[in-house]
Coordinates of N, CA and C in Angstrom, one line a residue:
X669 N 15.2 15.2 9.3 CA 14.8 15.4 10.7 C 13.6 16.4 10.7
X670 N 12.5 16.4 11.7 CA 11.9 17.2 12.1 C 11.9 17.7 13.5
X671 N 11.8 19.2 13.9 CA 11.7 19.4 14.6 C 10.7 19.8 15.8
X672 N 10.2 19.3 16.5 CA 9.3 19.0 17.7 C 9.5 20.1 18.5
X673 N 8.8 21.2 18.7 CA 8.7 22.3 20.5 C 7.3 23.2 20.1
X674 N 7.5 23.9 21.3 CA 5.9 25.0 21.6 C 7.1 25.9 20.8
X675 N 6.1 27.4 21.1 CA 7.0 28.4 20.3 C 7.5 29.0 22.0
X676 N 6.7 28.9 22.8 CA 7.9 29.9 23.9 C 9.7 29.1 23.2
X677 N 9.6 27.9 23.5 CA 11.2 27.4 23.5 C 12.0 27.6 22.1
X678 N 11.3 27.4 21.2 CA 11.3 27.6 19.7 C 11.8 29.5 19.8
X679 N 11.1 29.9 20.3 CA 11.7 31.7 20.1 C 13.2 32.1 21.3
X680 N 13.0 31.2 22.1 CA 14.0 31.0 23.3 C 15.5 30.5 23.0
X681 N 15.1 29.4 22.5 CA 16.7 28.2 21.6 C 17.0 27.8 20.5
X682 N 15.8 28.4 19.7 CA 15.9 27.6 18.4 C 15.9 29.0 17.3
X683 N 15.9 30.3 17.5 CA 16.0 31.7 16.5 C 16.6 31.5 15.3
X684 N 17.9 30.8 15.2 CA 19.0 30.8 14.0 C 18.0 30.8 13.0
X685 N 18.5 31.1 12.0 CA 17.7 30.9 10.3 C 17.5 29.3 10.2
X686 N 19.0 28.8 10.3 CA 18.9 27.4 9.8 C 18.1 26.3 10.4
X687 N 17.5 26.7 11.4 CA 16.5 25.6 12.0 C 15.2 25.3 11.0
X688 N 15.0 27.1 10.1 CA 13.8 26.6 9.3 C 14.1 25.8 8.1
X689 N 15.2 25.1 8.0 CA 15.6 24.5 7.1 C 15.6 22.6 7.5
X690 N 14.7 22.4 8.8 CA 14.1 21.3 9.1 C 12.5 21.4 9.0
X691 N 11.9 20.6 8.9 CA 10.5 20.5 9.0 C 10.2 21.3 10.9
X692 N 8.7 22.0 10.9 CA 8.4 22.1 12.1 C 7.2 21.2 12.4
X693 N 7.3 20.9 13.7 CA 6.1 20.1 14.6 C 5.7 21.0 15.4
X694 N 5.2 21.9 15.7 CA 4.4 22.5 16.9 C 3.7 22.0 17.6
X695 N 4.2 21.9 19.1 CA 3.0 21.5 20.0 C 2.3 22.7 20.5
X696 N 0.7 22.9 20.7 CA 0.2 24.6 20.9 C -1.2 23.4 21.5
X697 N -1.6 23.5 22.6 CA -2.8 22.8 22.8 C -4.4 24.5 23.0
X698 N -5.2 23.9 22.7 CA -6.6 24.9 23.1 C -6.3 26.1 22.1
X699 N -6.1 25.9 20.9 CA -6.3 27.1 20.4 C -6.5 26.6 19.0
X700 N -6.8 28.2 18.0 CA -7.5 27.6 16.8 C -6.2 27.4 15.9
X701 N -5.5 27.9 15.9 CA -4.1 27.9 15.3 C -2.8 28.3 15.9
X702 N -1.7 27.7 16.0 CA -0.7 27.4 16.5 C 0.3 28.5 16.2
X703 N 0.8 29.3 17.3 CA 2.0 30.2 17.3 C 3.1 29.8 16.7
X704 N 3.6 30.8 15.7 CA 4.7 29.7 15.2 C 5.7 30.3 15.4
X705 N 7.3 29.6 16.1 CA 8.6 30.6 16.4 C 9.1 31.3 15.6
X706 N 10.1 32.0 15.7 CA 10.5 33.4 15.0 C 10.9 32.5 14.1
X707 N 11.9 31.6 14.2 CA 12.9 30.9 12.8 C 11.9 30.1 11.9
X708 N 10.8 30.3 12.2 CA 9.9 29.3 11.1 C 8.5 30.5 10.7
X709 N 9.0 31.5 10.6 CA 7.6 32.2 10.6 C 7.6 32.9 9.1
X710 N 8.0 32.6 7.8 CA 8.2 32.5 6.8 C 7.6 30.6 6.0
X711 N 8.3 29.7 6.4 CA 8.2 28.3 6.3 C 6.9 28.2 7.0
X712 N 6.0 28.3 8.4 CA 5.1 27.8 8.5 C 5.2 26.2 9.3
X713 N 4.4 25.6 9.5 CA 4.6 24.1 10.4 C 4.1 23.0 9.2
X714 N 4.6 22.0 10.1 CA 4.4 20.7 9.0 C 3.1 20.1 9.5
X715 N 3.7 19.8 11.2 CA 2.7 18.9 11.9 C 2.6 19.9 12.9
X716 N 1.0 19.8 13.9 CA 0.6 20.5 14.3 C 0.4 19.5 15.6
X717 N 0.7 18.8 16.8 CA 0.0 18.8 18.0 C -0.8 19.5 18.5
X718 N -2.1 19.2 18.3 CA -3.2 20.0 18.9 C -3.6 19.6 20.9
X719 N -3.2 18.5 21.2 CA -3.6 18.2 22.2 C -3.2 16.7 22.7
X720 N -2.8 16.1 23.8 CA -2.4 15.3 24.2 C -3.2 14.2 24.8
X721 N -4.4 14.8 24.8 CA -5.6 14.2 25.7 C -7.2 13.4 25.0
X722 N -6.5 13.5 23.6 CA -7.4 13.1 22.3 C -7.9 11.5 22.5
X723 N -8.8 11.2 22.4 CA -9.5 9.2 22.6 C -10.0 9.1 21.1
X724 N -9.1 7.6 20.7 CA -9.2 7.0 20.1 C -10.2 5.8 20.4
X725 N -10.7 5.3 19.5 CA -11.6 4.1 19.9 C -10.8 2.8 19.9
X726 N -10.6 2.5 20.8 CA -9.8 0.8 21.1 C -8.3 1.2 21.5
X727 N -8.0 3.0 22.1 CA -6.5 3.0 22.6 C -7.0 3.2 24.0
X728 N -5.8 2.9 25.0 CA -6.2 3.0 26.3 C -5.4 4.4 26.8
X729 N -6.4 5.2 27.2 CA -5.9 6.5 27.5 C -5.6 7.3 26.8
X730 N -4.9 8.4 27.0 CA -5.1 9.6 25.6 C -4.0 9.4 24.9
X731 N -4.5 10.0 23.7 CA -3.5 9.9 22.7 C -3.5 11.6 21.8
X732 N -2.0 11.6 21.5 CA -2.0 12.8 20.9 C -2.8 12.5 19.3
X733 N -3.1 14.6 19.4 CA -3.9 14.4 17.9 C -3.1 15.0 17.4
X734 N -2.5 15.2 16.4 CA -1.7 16.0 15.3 C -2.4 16.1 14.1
X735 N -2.3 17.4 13.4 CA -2.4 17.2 12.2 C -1.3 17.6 11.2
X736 N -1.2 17.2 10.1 CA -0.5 17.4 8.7 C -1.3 18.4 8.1
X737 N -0.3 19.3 7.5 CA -0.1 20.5 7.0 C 0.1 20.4 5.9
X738 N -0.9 19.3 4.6 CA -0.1 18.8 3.7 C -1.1 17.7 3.3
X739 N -0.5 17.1 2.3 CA -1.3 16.0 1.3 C -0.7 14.9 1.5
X740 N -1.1 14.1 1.2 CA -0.6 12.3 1.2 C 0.8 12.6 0.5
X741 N 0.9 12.9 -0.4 CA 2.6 13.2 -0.7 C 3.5 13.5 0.0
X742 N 3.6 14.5 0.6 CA 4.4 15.5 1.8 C 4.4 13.7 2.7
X743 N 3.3 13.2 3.0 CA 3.5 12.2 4.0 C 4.2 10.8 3.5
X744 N 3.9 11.0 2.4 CA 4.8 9.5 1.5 C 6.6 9.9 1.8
X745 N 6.7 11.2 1.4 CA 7.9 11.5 1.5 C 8.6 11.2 2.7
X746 N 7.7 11.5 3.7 CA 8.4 11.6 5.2 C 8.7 10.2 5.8
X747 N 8.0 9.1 5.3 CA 7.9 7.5 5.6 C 9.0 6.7 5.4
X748 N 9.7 6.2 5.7 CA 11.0 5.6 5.8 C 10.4 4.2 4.8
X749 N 11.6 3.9 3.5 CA 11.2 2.4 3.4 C 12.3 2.1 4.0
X750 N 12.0 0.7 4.1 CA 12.9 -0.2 4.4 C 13.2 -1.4 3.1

């Protein structure tokens, strides 16, 4: 699993140790780098939501941008086969 929140809620509900023992997603829009919550501030973030309001060429309306924190590996890993 990974886990998906901003850091207000992340420092609010999510403190325990064991949470940093999931992947983090940070949502943090308008800034250069992303607040990271208490329980991940050793670990660091995987994926980064930068913004919700990103255009793609040929999608209709916005689309989030994220980035990876990480190399094609880390993302092979995360891909489900079937």
């Amino acid at each position: 699993p990974i886990i998906y929140t901003n850091h207000p809620f992340g420092d609010e509900y999510l403190r325990h140790a064991d949470f940093s023992n999931y992947h983090l997603w940070i949502a943090e829009y308008g800034v250069a780098k992303p607040k990271i919550p208490f329980a991940w501030t050793k670990k660091g973030w995987l994926m980064w939501q930068r913004t919700e309001r990103g255009k793609i060429e040929g999608a209709v309306g916005n689309v989030d941008h994220d980035i990876l924190n990480g190399d094609i590996e880390i993302l092979k890993k995360l891909a489900v086969n079937k």
